[in-house]
mmCIF file of C-alpha atoms in Angstrom:
data_model
loop_
_atom_site.group_PDB
_atom_site.id
_atom_site.type_symbol
_atom_site.label_atom_id
_atom_site.label_comp_id
_atom_site.label_asym_id
_atom_site.label_seq_id
_atom_site.Cartn_x
_atom_site.Cartn_y
_atom_site.Cartn_z
ATOM 1 C CA MET A 1 3.968 17.582 7.346
ATOM 2 C CA SER A 2 6.596 16.244 9.719
ATOM 3 C CA GLN A 3 9.545 14.157 8.551
ATOM 4 C CA THR A 4 8.204 11.210 10.560
ATOM 5 C CA THR A 5 4.906 11.389 8.679
ATOM 6 C CA LYS A 6 6.720 11.535 5.341
ATOM 7 C CA ASP A 7 8.668 8.376 6.226
ATOM 8 C CA ILE A 8 5.528 6.266 6.703
ATOM 9 C CA PRO A 9 5.146 3.792 3.837
ATOM 10 C CA VAL A 10 1.615 3.813 2.412
ATOM 11 C CA ASN A 11 -0.210 1.547 -0.019
ATOM 12 C CA ILE A 12 2.497 -1.120 0.170
ATOM 13 C CA TYR A 13 0.106 -4.091 0.312
ATOM 14 C CA ARG A 14 -2.760 -4.764 -2.094
ATOM 15 C CA PRO A 15 -5.218 -7.610 -2.741
ATOM 16 C CA SER A 16 -2.797 -8.926 -5.352
ATOM 17 C CA ASN A 17 0.137 -8.584 -2.896
ATOM 18 C CA PRO A 18 -1.264 -9.020 0.643
ATOM 19 C CA PHE A 19 0.609 -9.176 3.918
ATOM 20 C CA VAL A 20 -0.659 -11.941 6.172
ATOM 21 C CA ALA A 21 -0.238 -11.130 9.866
ATOM 22 C CA ARG A 22 -0.504 -13.562 12.774
ATOM 23 C CA CYS A 23 -3.087 -13.204 15.543
ATOM 24 C CA VAL A 24 -1.187 -13.801 18.798
ATOM 25 C CA LEU A 25 -3.982 -12.960 21.240
ATOM 26 C CA ASN A 26 -7.772 -13.036 20.992
ATOM 27 C CA GLU A 27 -9.471 -12.885 24.374
ATOM 28 C CA SER A 28 -12.835 -11.739 25.638
ATOM 29 C CA LEU A 29 -12.898 -8.639 27.839
ATOM 30 C CA LEU A 30 -16.299 -9.525 29.310
ATOM 31 C CA ARG A 31 -17.107 -11.930 32.087
ATOM 32 C CA PRO A 32 -18.863 -15.181 31.120
ATOM 33 C CA GLY A 33 -22.588 -14.657 30.550
ATOM 34 C CA ALA A 34 -22.301 -10.918 29.862
ATOM 35 C CA PRO A 35 -24.263 -9.667 26.843
ATOM 36 C CA GLY A 36 -22.285 -8.857 23.710
ATOM 37 C CA ASP A 37 -18.729 -9.654 22.752
ATOM 38 C CA THR A 38 -15.832 -7.240 23.260
ATOM 39 C CA ARG A 39 -12.364 -8.587 22.538
ATOM 40 C CA HIS A 40 -8.722 -7.700 23.013
ATOM 41 C CA ILE A 41 -6.912 -8.693 19.823
ATOM 42 C CA LYS A 42 -3.146 -8.542 19.386
ATOM 43 C CA ILE A 43 -1.656 -8.911 15.899
ATOM 44 C CA ASP A 44 1.984 -9.641 15.086
ATOM 45 C CA PHE A 45 3.052 -7.456 12.138
ATOM 46 C CA SER A 46 6.733 -8.445 12.277
ATOM 47 C CA GLY A 47 8.248 -8.923 8.853
ATOM 48 C CA SER A 48 6.159 -6.127 7.367
ATOM 49 C CA GLU A 49 6.927 -2.511 6.631
ATOM 50 C CA LEU A 50 3.963 -1.429 8.763
ATOM 51 C CA ARG A 51 4.760 0.869 11.696
ATOM 52 C CA TYR A 52 2.658 2.163 14.553
ATOM 53 C CA LEU A 53 2.728 5.843 15.425
ATOM 54 C CA GLU A 54 1.005 7.036 18.584
ATOM 55 C CA GLY A 55 -1.757 9.569 18.290
#
């Protein structure tokens, strides 16, 4: 296991101690009238200990 993987905090939020993030973008990726609903959603996790690792 790499050092980067070891540094990732896990299980830091629970139902009794949730982190509430803010949705900053929620837009449809389909043209009007297209069947279904596919969305691009962007969430602001600032203020949390959550980190994104590529891959």
